[in-house]
Amino acid sequence: MNISRFFGITSREAMRQVRMALGPDALIVSNRRVGGGVEILAADASGVPPNASAPVTPTVAIEPSHGSLKSTPGRQPDYGNASEAGVLHAIGTLQGALEGRLDELLWSHQMRHTPVALSLFQQLLASGFSITLLRALLRRLPETLGERAAMQWVRAELEQRLPMLRSEEQLWQPGLALALVGPTGVGKTTTLAKLAARAVRRFGPEQVVLITTDTYRIGAHEQLKIYGDLLRIPVHVVQDAQQLRQVLLAQRPDQLILIDNVGISQRDQYVLEQASLLANTGRRIQRLLVLNAGSQGDTLDEVARSYSKDGGTPLIGCIISKLDEAIRLGATLDTAIRFKLPVHYVSDGQKVPENLRYPSAADLVGLSLQSRHHNAALFTPSQADLAAMLNHDSRVDVQYLQREHERRVALLPKLLAAATPTDFGMLSVEQTSAALGMLDDSALFTEAFDLWRAASDLSAQGATEHNASVSQRLLQTALQELSEPLQQPALVSHVLRASAPGQAEQQLFSTVFTPTGQVLCTPYYQTLGAASWSNSLGEQALEQRLPMQAICAAMNDIQALSAAHTIWHLCSAGTPTQVRLLLAQPCNWIAHISPTQKIWHKGIATLPSAIAKEVVFDAVPDLASSIRLQGWEDMFLGELSLWYASTPVQYKARGQEDVALHMLTLRVVRRSDGQLLKSFYALYHHQYGPILSFPQMAAGVLASITYQESLRWHNAMQTHLQGLGVQEPHPLLVAQLSLAAANVVYGADNQLVCRVAAALLGTKQLKKSQAVPALLKLLILKEAIS
């Protein structure tokens, strides 16, 4: 009799797994609470011979001090009589039922009284995540978070729980023998060819060997041989364990071996035979399970369970295939989390070797949470459906919300009185709550608040991998913000600053904006020394990197992290050499130039300021909705009008063909008297994806120039953080907080936030010089209420 272990968050969930795996007649060997869940040992009843003696079950006794059940595995029960055994069995069953019922009541209570949890449950269920994982996740959700902050909390939790291959070097070791296993049709052969191409690039064709055991599928080994011929590597076809052993023993110990296996249904008994074949070859073979991202969650669960318990060598992880065909990615990530299968690669197409990526946890979680509005939610309950299933009692909810409101109303004045040095009667509790709610709805402030709370983890001397994951998460969050409700291009501004006054070291910060100039985050930076450089992704080198080289490297890094999202990069290009470097980059860019920089127009060398006198300008319509800024310099946006003009120009370089570009001219004009306040000139180059409209370009240019002031606040922010006990603030933390402080001053519709911030500082009007301490006061107040 084979005894299997099942684990679930509740007794009901664990029993559901038993029934799915062993059927309704399974024998329950033991049932106990472990590690925050329920563990059940069960056996298949069909495996017990009819004349066998009673199965070996744990001794069950009641501990007088706790009244709980205690089991001693491996011993026959010493019951006084059969009736006593029946009583104890009934008690154990009753305890399991009571635990399950209490668990259901607690879960139902949370869904009734936490609207944010209910909304998240519905969204994550629609993304494909299982109810089991969602219960374990949302039980820990802080009740005071707003909807946006709660989603960011969930995103961070999923990224932390999702097991990932730490680095590709961890997998690709000389002498590696790797086998892909999984059901039929998941793409094992194509994926193996992509892995082979990566191995050839790393080790050379003489170090790589392909083996296939798939002699059942027509044309399977011929397909692999074609790939082998293209890569100039040998391919061996084996039909049984003896042939496989001979081929493996004939290879050198340092050679890398990749094995393609026949696809087997998870319900086929041959799964066990295949596992035995790979485990008895005389050479350790590591196995990767290929999971089809387009499969249903229950199917993926059954596949992972079958191949995890097939008696072979433990699975070292999984590869997610057919990502391009999947509607929802949540079920695949859910399976990887629950079965602890580190994700090694994802395959998103048929092209070999292009369509194989080494992803990050932030990339996968962000992709799983992306909305796909063109797909009707045919198989997912709506919030109304969930409310109906919960038998919602509005009176209870009103009472709960009323008590929560009264608690906050009683707490907030005390906090405000302690936070401000003056009489706070000029600002009401409702206004303060409304201002904090506005900040909760801001992706920028939410990320700044999360980094603020994790300041001790994100230190300048912290783990490189952790800091790199934070950088990637910030970018993915910004791209997610741009994807809802429409897929909008992202604008990324690259600006240099001195690390500290009097120092030669420089830092390059890359900041993400929406096409309307709304700032989202600063996810990336580089530090440029006299003879070295490093970046927020953990990369570094002992070599000099010039400013424009750093900008081009930042463009490429962000393009690589943003996958298929359209990015427009903003920077400055003061010399022809810098323009030439930009032209070599395969991306869209807008580069500020000076009014006296030499340029060609209609075949004649001229200046941008001269060209601007000949072009026709158009006004940006509805400026307040086109640009999400309070104003520019010391003037409100309503006092200004913005005019733009675009004209084709040429770039000429000695020994090179002329390059066609466009020049954008912007003019900021005072509306009352028509006085020209400022002119800006920029070159732009479109390579791929949708082109920005001229109002969007104008918004991006004006916003990037406006928010450059936040760079001047870095030193002040660092000093304030050190005064609060953060000894070595990380550049990402300093940049994000400085950007949030600038947004308090410059962001659109932030008048109420400015009033609250000014009152916290004891002034009636917030000055730019007070932005840093004002933001920190808001963070402290927000944390105290939370």
JSON list of N, CA, C and O in Angstrom, two decimals, residues 332 368 374 400 409 502-503 545 559 591 709 727 739 743:
[
{"chain": "A", "resi": 332, "resn": "THR", "atom": "N", "xyz": [-0.73, 29.10, -14.15]},
{"chain": "A", "resi": 332, "resn": "THR", "atom": "CA", "xyz": [0.62, 28.55, -14.30]},
{"chain": "A", "resi": 332, "resn": "THR", "atom": "C", "xyz": [1.51, 29.00, -13.16]},
{"chain": "A", "resi": 332, "resn": "THR", "atom": "O", "xyz": [2.24, 28.19, -12.56]},
{"chain": "A", "resi": 368, "resn": "SER", "atom": "N", "xyz": [0.79, 38.46, -15.49]},
{"chain": "A", "resi": 368, "resn": "SER", "atom": "CA", "xyz": [-0.39, 37.71, -15.04]},
{"chain": "A", "resi": 368, "resn": "SER", "atom": "C", "xyz": [-1.51, 38.63, -14.58]},
{"chain": "A", "resi": 368, "resn": "SER", "atom": "O", "xyz": [-2.68, 38.25, -14.61]},
{"chain": "A", "resi": 374, "resn": "HIS", "atom": "N", "xyz": [-10.51, 42.91, -23.96]},
{"chain": "A", "resi": 374, "resn": "HIS", "atom": "CA", "xyz": [-11.22, 42.41, -25.13]},
{"chain": "A", "resi": 374, "resn": "HIS", "atom": "C", "xyz": [-11.78, 41.00, -24.89]},
{"chain": "A", "resi": 374, "resn": "HIS", "atom": "O", "xyz": [-12.52, 40.49, -25.72]},
{"chain": "A", "resi": 400, "resn": "TYR", "atom": "N", "xyz": [-20.03, 47.85, 10.62]},
{"chain": "A", "resi": 400, "resn": "TYR", "atom": "CA", "xyz": [-18.57, 47.67, 10.65]},
{"chain": "A", "resi": 400, "resn": "TYR", "atom": "C", "xyz": [-17.87, 48.91, 10.13]},
{"chain": "A", "resi": 400, "resn": "TYR", "atom": "O", "xyz": [-16.92, 49.41, 10.75]},
{"chain": "A", "resi": 409, "resn": "VAL", "atom": "N", "xyz": [-11.65, 58.65, 13.00]},
{"chain": "A", "resi": 409, "resn": "VAL", "atom": "CA", "xyz": [-11.97, 60.03, 13.39]},
{"chain": "A", "resi": 409, "resn": "VAL", "atom": "C", "xyz": [-11.41, 60.35, 14.77]},
{"chain": "A", "resi": 409, "resn": "VAL", "atom": "O", "xyz": [-10.92, 61.45, 15.03]},
{"chain": "A", "resi": 502, "resn": "GLY", "atom": "N", "xyz": [31.00, 68.95, -5.35]},
{"chain": "A", "resi": 502, "resn": "GLY", "atom": "CA", "xyz": [32.45, 68.87, -5.37]},
{"chain": "A", "resi": 502, "resn": "GLY", "atom": "C", "xyz": [33.00, 67.53, -5.78]},
{"chain": "A", "resi": 502, "resn": "GLY", "atom": "O", "xyz": [34.22, 67.35, -5.84]},
{"chain": "A", "resi": 503, "resn": "GLN", "atom": "N", "xyz": [32.14, 66.53, -6.08]},
{"chain": "A", "resi": 503, "resn": "GLN", "atom": "CA", "xyz": [32.60, 65.21, -6.48]},
{"chain": "A", "resi": 503, "resn": "GLN", "atom": "C", "xyz": [32.51, 65.03, -7.98]},
{"chain": "A", "resi": 503, "resn": "GLN", "atom": "O", "xyz": [31.60, 65.56, -8.63]},
{"chain": "A", "resi": 545, "resn": "ARG", "atom": "N", "xyz": [32.69, 55.11, -18.48]},
{"chain": "A", "resi": 545, "resn": "ARG", "atom": "CA", "xyz": [31.50, 55.21, -19.32]},
{"chain": "A", "resi": 545, "resn": "ARG", "atom": "C", "xyz": [31.12, 56.68, -19.39]},
{"chain": "A", "resi": 545, "resn": "ARG", "atom": "O", "xyz": [30.80, 57.30, -18.37]},
{"chain": "A", "resi": 559, "resn": "GLN", "atom": "N", "xyz": [14.63, 49.00, -22.42]},
{"chain": "A", "resi": 559, "resn": "GLN", "atom": "CA", "xyz": [13.96, 48.32, -23.53]},
{"chain": "A", "resi": 559, "resn": "GLN", "atom": "C", "xyz": [13.89, 46.82, -23.25]},
{"chain": "A", "resi": 559, "resn": "GLN", "atom": "O", "xyz": [12.86, 46.18, -23.49]},
{"chain": "A", "resi": 591, "resn": "ALA", "atom": "N", "xyz": [15.42, 64.21, -28.24]},
{"chain": "A", "resi": 591, "resn": "ALA", "atom": "CA", "xyz": [16.64, 64.77, -27.65]},
{"chain": "A", "resi": 591, "resn": "ALA", "atom": "C", "xyz": [16.58, 66.29, -27.66]},
{"chain": "A", "resi": 591, "resn": "ALA", "atom": "O", "xyz": [16.40, 66.91, -28.71]},
{"chain": "A", "resi": 709, "resn": "GLU", "atom": "N", "xyz": [13.94, 69.24, -11.32]},
{"chain": "A", "resi": 709, "resn": "GLU", "atom": "CA", "xyz": [14.23, 69.90, -10.05]},
{"chain": "A", "resi": 709, "resn": "GLU", "atom": "C", "xyz": [14.30, 68.91, -8.90]},
{"chain": "A", "resi": 709, "resn": "GLU", "atom": "O", "xyz": [14.98, 69.16, -7.90]},
{"chain": "A", "resi": 727, "resn": "GLN", "atom": "N", "xyz": [20.49, 54.89, 7.74]},
{"chain": "A", "resi": 727, "resn": "GLN", "atom": "CA", "xyz": [21.90, 55.27, 7.72]},
{"chain": "A", "resi": 727, "resn": "GLN", "atom": "C", "xyz": [22.45, 55.46, 6.31]},
{"chain": "A", "resi": 727, "resn": "GLN", "atom": "O", "xyz": [23.13, 56.43, 6.03]},
{"chain": "A", "resi": 739, "resn": "LEU", "atom": "N", "xyz": [11.07, 62.32, -6.04]},
{"chain": "A", "resi": 739, "resn": "LEU", "atom": "CA", "xyz": [10.10, 62.47, -7.12]},
{"chain": "A", "resi": 739, "resn": "LEU", "atom": "C", "xyz": [8.70, 62.67, -6.55]},
{"chain": "A", "resi": 739, "resn": "LEU", "atom": "O", "xyz": [7.91, 63.49, -7.06]},
{"chain": "A", "resi": 743, "resn": "ASN", "atom": "N", "xyz": [6.20, 65.82, -6.93]},
{"chain": "A", "resi": 743, "resn": "ASN", "atom": "CA", "xyz": [4.83, 65.67, -7.41]},
{"chain": "A", "resi": 743, "resn": "ASN", "atom": "C", "xyz": [3.82, 66.36, -6.50]},
{"chain": "A", "resi": 743, "resn": "ASN", "atom": "O", "xyz": [2.78, 66.84, -6.96]}
]
